[in-house]
Short mmCIF file of C-alpha atoms and ligand atoms in Angstrom, two decimals:
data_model
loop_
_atom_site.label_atom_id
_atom_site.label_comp_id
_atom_site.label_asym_id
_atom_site.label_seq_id
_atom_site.Cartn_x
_atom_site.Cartn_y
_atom_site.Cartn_z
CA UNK A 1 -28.54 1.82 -9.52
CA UNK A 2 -27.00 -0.46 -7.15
CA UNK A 3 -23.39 0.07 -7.92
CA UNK A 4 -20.55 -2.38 -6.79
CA UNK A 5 -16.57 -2.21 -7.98
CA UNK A 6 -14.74 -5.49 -7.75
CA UNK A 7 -10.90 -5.77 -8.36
CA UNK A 8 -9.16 -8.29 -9.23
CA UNK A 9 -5.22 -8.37 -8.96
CA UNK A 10 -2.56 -9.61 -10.92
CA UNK A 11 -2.93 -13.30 -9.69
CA UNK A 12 -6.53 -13.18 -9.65
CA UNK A 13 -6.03 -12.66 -13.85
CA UNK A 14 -2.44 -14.61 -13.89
CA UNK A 15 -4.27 -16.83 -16.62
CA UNK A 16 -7.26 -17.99 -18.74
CA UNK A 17 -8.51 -20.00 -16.06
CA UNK A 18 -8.29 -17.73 -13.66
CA UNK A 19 -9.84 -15.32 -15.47
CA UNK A 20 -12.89 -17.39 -16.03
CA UNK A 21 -13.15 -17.94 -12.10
CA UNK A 22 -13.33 -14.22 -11.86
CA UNK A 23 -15.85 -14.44 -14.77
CA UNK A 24 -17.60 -16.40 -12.43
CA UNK A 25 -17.98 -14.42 -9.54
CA UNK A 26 -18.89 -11.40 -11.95
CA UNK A 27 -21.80 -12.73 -12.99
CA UNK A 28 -22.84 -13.85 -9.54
CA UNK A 29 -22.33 -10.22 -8.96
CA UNK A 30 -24.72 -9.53 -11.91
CA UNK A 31 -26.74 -11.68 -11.21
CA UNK A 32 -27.81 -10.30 -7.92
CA UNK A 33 -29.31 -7.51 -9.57
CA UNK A 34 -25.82 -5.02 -9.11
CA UNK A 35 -24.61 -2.82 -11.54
CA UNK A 36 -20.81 -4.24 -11.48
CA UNK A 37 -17.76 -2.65 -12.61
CA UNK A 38 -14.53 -4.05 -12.75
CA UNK A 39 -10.96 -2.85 -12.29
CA UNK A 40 -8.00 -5.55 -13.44
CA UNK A 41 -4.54 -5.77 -12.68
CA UNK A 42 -2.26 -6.77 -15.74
CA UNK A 43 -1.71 -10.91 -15.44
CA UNK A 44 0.61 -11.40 -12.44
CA UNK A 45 4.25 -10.88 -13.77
CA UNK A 46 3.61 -8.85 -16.65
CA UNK A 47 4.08 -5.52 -15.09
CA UNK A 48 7.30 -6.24 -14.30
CA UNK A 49 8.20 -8.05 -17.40
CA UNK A 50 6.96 -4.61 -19.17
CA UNK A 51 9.30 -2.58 -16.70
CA UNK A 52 11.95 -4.74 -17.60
CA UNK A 53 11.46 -4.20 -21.45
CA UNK A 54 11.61 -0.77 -20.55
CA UNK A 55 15.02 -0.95 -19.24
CA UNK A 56 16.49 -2.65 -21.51
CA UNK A 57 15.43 -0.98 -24.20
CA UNK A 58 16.69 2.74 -23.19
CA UNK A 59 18.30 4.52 -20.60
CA UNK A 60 16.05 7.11 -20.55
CA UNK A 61 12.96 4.49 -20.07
CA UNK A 62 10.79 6.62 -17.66
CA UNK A 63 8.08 9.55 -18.80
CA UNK A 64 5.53 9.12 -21.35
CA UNK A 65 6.71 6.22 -23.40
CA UNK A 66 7.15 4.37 -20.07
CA UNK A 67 3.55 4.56 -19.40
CA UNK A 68 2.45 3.68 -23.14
CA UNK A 69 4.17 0.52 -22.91
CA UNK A 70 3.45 -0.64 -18.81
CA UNK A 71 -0.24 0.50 -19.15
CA UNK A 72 -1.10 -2.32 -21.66
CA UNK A 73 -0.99 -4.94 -19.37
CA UNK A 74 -3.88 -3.98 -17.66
CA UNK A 75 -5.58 -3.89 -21.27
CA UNK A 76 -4.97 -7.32 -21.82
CA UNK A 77 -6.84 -8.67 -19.00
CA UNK A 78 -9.42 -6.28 -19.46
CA UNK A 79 -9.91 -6.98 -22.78
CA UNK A 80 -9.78 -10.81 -22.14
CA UNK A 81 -12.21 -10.42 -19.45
CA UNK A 82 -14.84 -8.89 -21.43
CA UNK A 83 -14.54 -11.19 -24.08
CA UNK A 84 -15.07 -13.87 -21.57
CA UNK A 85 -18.09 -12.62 -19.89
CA UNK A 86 -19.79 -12.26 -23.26
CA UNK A 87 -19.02 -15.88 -24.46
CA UNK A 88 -20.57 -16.58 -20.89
CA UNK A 89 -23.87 -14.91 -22.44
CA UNK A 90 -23.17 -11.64 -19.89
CA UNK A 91 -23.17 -8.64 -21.71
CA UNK A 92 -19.50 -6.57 -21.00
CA UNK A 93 -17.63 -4.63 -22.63
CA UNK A 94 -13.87 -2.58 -21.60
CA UNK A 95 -13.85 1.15 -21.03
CA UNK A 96 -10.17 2.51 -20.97
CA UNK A 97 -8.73 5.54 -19.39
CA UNK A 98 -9.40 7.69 -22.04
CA UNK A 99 -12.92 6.48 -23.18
CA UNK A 100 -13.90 7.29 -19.30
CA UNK A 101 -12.16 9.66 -19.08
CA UNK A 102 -9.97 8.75 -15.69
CA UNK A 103 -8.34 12.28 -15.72
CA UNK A 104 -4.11 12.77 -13.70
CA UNK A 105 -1.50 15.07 -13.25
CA UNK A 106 1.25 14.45 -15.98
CA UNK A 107 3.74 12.94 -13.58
CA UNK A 108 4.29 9.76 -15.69
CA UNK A 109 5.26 6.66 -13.78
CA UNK A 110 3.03 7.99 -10.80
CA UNK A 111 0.69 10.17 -11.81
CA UNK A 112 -2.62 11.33 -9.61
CA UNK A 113 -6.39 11.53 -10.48
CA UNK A 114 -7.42 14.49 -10.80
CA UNK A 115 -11.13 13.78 -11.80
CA UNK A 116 -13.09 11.12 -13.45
CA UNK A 117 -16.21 11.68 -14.67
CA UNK A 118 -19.37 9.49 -14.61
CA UNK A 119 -21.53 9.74 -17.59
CA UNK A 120 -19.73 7.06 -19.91
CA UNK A 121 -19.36 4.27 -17.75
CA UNK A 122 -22.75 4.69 -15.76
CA UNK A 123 -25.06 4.89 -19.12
CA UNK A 124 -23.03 1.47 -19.76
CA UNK A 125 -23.74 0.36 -16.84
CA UNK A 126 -27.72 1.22 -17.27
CA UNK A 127 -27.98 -0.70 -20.67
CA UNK A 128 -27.06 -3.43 -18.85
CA UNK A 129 -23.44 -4.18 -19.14
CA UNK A 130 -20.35 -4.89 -17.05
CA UNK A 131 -17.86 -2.83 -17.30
CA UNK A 132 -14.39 -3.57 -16.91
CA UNK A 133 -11.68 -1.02 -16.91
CA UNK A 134 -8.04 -1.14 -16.77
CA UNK A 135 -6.75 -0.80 -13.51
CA UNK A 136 -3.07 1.54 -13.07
CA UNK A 137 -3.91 3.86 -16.39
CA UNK A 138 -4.87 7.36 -16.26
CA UNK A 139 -4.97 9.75 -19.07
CA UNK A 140 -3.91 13.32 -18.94
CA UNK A 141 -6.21 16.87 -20.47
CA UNK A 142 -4.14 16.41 -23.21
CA UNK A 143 -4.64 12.57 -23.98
CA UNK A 144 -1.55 11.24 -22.99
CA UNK A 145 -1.64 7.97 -21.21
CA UNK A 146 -0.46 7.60 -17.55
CA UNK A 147 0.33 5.24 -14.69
CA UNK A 148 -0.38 5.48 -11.05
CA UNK A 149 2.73 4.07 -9.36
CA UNK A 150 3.37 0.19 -9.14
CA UNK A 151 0.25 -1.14 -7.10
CA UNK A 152 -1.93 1.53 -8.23
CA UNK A 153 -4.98 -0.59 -9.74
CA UNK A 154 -6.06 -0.56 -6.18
CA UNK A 155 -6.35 3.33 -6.42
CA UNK A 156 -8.29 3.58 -9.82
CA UNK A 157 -10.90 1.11 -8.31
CA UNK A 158 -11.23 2.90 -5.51
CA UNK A 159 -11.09 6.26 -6.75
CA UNK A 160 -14.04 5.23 -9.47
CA UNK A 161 -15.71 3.31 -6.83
CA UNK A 162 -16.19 6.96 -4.93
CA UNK A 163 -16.71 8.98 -8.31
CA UNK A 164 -19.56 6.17 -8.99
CA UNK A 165 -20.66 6.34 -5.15
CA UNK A 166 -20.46 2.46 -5.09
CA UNK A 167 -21.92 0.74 -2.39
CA UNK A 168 -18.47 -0.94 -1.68
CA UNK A 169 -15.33 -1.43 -2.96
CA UNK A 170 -14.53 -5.26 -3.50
CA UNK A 171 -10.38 -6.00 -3.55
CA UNK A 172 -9.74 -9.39 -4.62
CA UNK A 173 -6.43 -10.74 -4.23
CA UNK A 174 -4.65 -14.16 -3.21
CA UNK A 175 -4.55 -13.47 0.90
CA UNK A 176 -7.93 -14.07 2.63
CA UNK A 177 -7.65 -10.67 4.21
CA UNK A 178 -5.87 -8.47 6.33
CA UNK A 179 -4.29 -10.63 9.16
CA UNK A 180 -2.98 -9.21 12.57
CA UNK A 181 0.90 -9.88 11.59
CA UNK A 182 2.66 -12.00 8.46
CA UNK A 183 1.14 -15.46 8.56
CA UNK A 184 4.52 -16.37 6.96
CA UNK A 185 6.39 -15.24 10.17
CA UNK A 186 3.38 -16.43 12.47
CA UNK A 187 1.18 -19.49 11.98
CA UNK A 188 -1.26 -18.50 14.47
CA UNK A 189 -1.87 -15.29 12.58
CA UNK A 190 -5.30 -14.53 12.86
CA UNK A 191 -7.24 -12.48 10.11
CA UNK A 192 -9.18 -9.29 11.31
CA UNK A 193 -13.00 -9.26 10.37
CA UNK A 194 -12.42 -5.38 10.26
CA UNK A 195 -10.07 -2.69 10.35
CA UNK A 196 -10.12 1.20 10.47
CA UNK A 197 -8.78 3.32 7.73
CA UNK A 198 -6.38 4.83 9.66
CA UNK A 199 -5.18 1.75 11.11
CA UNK A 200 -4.96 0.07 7.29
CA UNK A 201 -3.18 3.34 6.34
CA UNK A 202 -0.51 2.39 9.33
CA UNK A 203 -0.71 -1.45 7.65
CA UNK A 204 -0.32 -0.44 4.44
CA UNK A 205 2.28 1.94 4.78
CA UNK A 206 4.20 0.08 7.39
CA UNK A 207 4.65 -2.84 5.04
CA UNK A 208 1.36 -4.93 5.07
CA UNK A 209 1.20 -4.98 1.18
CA UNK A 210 -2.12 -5.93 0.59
CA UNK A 211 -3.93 -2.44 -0.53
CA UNK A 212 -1.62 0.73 -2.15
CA UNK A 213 -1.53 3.57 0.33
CA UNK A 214 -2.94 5.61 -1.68
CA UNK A 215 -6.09 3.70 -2.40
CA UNK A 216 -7.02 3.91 1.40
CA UNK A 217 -6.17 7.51 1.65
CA UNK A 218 -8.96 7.93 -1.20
CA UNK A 219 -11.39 5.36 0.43
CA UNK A 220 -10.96 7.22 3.90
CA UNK A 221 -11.42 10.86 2.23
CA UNK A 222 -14.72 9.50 0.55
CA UNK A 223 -15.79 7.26 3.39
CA UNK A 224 -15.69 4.16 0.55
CA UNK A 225 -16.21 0.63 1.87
CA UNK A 226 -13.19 -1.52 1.03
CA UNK A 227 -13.50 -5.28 1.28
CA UNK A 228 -10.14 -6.84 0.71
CA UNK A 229 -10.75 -10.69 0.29
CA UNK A 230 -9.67 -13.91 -1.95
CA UNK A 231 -11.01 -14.64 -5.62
CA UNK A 232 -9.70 -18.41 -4.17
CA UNK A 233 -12.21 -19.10 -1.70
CA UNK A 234 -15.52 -17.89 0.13
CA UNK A 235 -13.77 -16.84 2.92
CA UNK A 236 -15.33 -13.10 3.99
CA UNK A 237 -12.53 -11.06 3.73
CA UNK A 238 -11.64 -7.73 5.66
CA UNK A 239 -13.86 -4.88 5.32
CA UNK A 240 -11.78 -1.47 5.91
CA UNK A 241 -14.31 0.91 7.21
CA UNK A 242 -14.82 3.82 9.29
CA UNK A 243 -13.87 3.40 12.99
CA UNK A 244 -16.35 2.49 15.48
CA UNK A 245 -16.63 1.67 19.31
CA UNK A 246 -15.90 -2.06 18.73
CA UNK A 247 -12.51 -1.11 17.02
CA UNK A 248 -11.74 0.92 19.34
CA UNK A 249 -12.03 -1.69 22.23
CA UNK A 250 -9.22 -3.50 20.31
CA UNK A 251 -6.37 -2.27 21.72
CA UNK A 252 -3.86 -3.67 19.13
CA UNK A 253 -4.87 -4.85 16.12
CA UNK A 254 -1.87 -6.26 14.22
CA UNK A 255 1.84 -6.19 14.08
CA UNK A 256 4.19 -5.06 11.07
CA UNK A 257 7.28 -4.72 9.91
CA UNK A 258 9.68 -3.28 7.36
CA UNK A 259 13.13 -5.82 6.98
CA UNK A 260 15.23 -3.35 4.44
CA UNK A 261 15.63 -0.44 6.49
CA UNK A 262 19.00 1.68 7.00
CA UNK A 263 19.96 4.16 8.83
CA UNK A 264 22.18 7.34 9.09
CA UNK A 265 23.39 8.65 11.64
CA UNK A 266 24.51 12.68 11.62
CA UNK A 267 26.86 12.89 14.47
CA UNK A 268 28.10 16.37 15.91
CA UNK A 269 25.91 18.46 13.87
CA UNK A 270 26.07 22.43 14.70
CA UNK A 271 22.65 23.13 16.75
CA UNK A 272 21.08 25.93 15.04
CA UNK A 273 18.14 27.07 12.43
CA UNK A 274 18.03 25.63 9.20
CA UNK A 275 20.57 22.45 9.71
CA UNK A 276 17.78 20.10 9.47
CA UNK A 277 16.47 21.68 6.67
CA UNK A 278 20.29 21.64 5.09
CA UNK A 279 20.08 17.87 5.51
CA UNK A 280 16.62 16.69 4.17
CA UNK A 281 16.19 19.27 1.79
CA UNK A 282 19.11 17.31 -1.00
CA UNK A 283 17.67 13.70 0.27
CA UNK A 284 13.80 14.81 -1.08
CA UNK A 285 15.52 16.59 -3.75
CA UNK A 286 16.59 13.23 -4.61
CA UNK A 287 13.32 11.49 -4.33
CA UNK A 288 14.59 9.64 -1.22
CA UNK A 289 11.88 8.83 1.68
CA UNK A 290 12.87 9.75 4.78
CA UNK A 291 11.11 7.59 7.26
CA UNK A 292 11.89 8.15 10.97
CA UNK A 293 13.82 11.05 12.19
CA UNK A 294 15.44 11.25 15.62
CA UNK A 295 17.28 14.14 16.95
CA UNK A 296 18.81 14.33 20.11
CA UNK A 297 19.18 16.75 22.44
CA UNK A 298 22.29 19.05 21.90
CA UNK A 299 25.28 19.28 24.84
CA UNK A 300 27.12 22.26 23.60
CA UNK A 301 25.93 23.87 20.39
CA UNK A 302 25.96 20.19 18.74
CA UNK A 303 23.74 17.64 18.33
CA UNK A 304 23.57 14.16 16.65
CA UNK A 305 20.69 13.40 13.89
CA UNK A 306 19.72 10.07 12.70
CA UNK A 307 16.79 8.88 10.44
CA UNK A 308 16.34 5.65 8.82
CA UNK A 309 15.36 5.16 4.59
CA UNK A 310 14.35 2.41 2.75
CA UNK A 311 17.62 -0.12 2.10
CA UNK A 312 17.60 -0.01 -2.10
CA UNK A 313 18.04 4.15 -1.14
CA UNK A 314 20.75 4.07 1.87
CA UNK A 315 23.82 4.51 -0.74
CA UNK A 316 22.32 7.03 -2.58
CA UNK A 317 21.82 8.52 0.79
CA UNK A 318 24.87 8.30 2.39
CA UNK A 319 26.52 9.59 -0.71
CA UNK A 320 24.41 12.96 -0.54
CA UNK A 321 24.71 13.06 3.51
CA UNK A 322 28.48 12.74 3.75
CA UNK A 323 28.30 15.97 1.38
CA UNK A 324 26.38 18.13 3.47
CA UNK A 325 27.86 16.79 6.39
CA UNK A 326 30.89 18.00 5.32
CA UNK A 327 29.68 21.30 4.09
CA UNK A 328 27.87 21.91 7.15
CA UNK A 329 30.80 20.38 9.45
CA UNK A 330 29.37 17.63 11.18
CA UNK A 331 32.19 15.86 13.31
CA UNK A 332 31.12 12.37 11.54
CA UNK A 333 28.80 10.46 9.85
CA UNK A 334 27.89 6.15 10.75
CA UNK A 335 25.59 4.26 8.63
CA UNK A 336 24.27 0.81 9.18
CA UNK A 337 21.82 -1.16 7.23
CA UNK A 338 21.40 -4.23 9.39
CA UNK A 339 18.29 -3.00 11.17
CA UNK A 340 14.74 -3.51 10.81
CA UNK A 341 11.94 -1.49 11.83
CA UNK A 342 9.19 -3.45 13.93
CA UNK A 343 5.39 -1.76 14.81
CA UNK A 344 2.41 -2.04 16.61
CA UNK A 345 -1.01 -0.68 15.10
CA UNK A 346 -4.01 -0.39 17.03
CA UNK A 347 -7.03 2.40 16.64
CA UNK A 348 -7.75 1.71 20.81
CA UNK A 349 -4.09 3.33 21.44
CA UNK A 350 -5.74 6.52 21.50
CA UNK A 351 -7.30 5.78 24.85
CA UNK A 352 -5.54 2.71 26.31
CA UNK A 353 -2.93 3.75 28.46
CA UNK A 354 0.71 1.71 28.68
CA UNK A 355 0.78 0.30 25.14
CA UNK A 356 4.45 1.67 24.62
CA UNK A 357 5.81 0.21 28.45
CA UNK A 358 4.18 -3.15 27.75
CA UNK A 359 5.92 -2.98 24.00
CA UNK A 360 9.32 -2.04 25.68
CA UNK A 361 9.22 -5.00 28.32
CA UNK A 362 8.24 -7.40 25.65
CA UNK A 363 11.26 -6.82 23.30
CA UNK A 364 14.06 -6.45 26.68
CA UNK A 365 12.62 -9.24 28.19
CA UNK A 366 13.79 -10.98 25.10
CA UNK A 367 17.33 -9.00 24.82
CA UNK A 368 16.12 -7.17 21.80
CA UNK A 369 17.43 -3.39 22.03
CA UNK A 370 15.51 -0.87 20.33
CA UNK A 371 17.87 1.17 18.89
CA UNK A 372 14.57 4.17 17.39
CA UNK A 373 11.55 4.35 18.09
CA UNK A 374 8.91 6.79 16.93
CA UNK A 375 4.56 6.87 17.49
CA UNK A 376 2.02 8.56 16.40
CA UNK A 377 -2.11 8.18 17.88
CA UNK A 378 -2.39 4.60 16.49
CA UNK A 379 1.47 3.57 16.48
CA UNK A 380 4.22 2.55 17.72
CA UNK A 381 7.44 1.79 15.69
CA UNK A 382 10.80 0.34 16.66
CA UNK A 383 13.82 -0.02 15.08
CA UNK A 384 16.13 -3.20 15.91
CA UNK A 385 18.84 -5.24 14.05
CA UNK A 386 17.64 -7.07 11.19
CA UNK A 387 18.36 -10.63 12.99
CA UNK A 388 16.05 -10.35 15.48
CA UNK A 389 13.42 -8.79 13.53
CA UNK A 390 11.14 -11.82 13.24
CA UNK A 391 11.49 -12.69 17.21
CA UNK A 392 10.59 -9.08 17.91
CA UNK A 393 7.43 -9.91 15.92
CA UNK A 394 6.60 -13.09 16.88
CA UNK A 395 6.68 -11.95 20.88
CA UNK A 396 4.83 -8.94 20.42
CA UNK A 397 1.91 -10.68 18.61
CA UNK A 398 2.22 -12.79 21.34
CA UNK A 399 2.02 -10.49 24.41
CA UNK A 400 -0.68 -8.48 23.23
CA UNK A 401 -3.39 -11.33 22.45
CA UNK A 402 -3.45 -11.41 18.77
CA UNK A 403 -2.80 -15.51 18.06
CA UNK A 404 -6.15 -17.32 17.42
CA UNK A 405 -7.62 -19.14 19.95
CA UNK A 406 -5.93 -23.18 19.29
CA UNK A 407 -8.56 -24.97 18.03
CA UNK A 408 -8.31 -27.86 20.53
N1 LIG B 1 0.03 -3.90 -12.74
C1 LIG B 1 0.47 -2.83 -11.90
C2 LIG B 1 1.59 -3.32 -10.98
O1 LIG B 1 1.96 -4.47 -11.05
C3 LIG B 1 -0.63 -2.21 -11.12
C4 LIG B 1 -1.36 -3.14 -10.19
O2 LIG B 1 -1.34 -4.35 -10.35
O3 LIG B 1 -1.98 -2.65 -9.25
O4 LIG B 1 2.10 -2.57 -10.22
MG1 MG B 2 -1.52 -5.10 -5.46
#
């Protein structure tokens, strides 16, 4: 069997007519001769219109109930989908978390496959029949249902894509691709024709929404095709893949950036084992991200410590720092949330000298100071006040070659 997964997000399903575009391309899919399964999003809004129900309704809206009611969206389309492809005279019909089963963890609200078996979906698949599933729900060993974090219909077509060995992973969704920076911020964006899971992973994470994190861990650990592309047009998408030489001649490949950042600085802690540990350990105990981390280097049995959250978690995270400061007597504690964090992803780092000077020049020469910065083999990340956040990205994209050629 020639297996393919196509996805279709939230807009792709927003309504009827959309749907029946997608119904479209299914059976084009079909019609090929491919076994096709398909993973929905709920109809774009509904998620959040769920969420919101949720909140109103109780306090106490997270856990199981949470994930009864926010799952359903994705049953709608799913449902609607089916019935659409049959009225088109192709045969479909929905299979649902449990009826696969698509086995998680019971961590409602952001639970994690543990397994999904096969047999269901692919004797479906064999008597001829597209199968749609509900992207975002899981089901736990003892039948409850479960969600997999905001985003995560990406993950359960993924993850079924590799339990199904699939041929390739289709994402549709309302960008043409993966581009090297925010065409919003930079006309002359240019879309990649391919990218390397570890550099999506640096995309994703870094704040190129277009695939969950999680779904390209799962694609990289199973070496899974993904090809994220438009259910608008015909345009060829992205395909993240494994790296090869040609990626690697690209030195950079695109440009991101994260606008609500804050950051915290430590000043005067005491320099000795387990202070660090003192200070994180309450922040994770909160569920707080910690991002960067930047320690300097102590004068006297003191040292300062700053790292940088997500905005929506800085006064949550002041709040618990000032306490251990205190506790641990640290001479003083500075926030600031005007700064953004600004970075440069490219798998050719690794063996391209002078990516981090030529990153440096770019910003001074533009009287940007970079007030963190942190790297890793593919990265480079610096932090700069929020108002010159889109300069810093607009030069950079600039310097290092990424604009499209003009067309005249
Ligand atoms: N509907 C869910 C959300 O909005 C899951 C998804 O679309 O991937 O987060
Ligand atoms: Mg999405």
């Amino acid at each position: 069997m020639d297996i393919i997964v196509q996805k279709y997000g939230g807009t792709s399903v927003g309504t009827l007519e959309r749907i029946r575009r997608v119904a479209k391309r299914v059976v084009a899919a079909a019609e090929e001769g491919k076994s096709v399964l398909v993973v929905v999003s709920a109809m774009s809004g509904e998620t959040n219109r769920l969420v919101g129900l949720c909140s109103e309704a109780s306090l106490a809206h997270n856990g199981r109930e949470y994930d009864v009611i926010v799952s359903s969206g994705e049953q709608v389309s799913a449902g609607l989908l089916a019935m659409i492809l049959n009225d088109m005279g192709s045969p479909a019909l929905t299979l649902l978390a449990h009826q696969i089963p698509v086995l998680t963890d019971d961590t409602h609200g952001s639970a994690r496959i543990k397994d999904i078996k096969t047999d269901v979906i692919k004797k479906r698949l064999a008597e001829g029949f597209v199968v749609v599933v509900p992207g975002f729900q899981g089901v736990t060993e003892g039948g409850d249902i479960t969600t997999l974090g905001r985003g995560g219909s990406d993950t359960t077509a993924v993850a079924l894509a590799a339990a199904l060995e699939a041929e390739v992973c289709e994402i549709y969704t309302d960008v043409e691709g993966v581009f090297t920076t925010d065409p919003g911020l930079c006309a002359d964006a240019r879309k990649l024709g391919k990218i390397s899971y570890d550099e999506m992973l640096e995309m994703a994470s870094l704040g190129a929404k277009v695939l969950q994190t999680r779904s390209v861990e799962f694609a990289r650990k199973y070496s899974i095709p993904v090809l994220v592309r438009s259910s608008f047009t015909d345009s060829e998408g992205t395909l993240v893949t494994m790296e090869d030489e040609d990626m690697e001649k690209v030195v950079v490949s695109g440009i991101t950036y994260e606008r609500d950042e804050a950051k915290i600085s430590v000043v005067g802690v005491p320099d000795r084992p387990g202070i660090a540990a003192r200070i994180f350990k309450p922040l994770t105990d909160a569920g707080i991200n910690v991002d960067m981390i930047v320690q300097n280097i102590g004068t006297e049995a003191s040292t300062d410590l700053t790292f940088t959250v997500s905005e929506s978690d800085f006064d949550e995270a002041m709040t618990i720092t000032k306490a251990t400061a205190s506790e641990i007597k640290a001479a003083d504690i500075v926030g600031d949330r005007d700064i953004s964090k600004v970075s440069i992803v490219g798998a050719g780092m690794k063996s391209h000298a002078g990516i981090a000077s030529k990153t440096f020049t770019v910003l001074a020469g533009e009287g940007i100071n970079i007030e963190m910065i942190s790297t890793s083999e593919i990265k480079i990340s610096c932090v700069v006040e929020s108002k010159y956040m889109e300069l810093a990205v607009r030069v950079l994209h600039k310097a290092f070659g990424l604009a499209h050629e003009p067309l005249v």
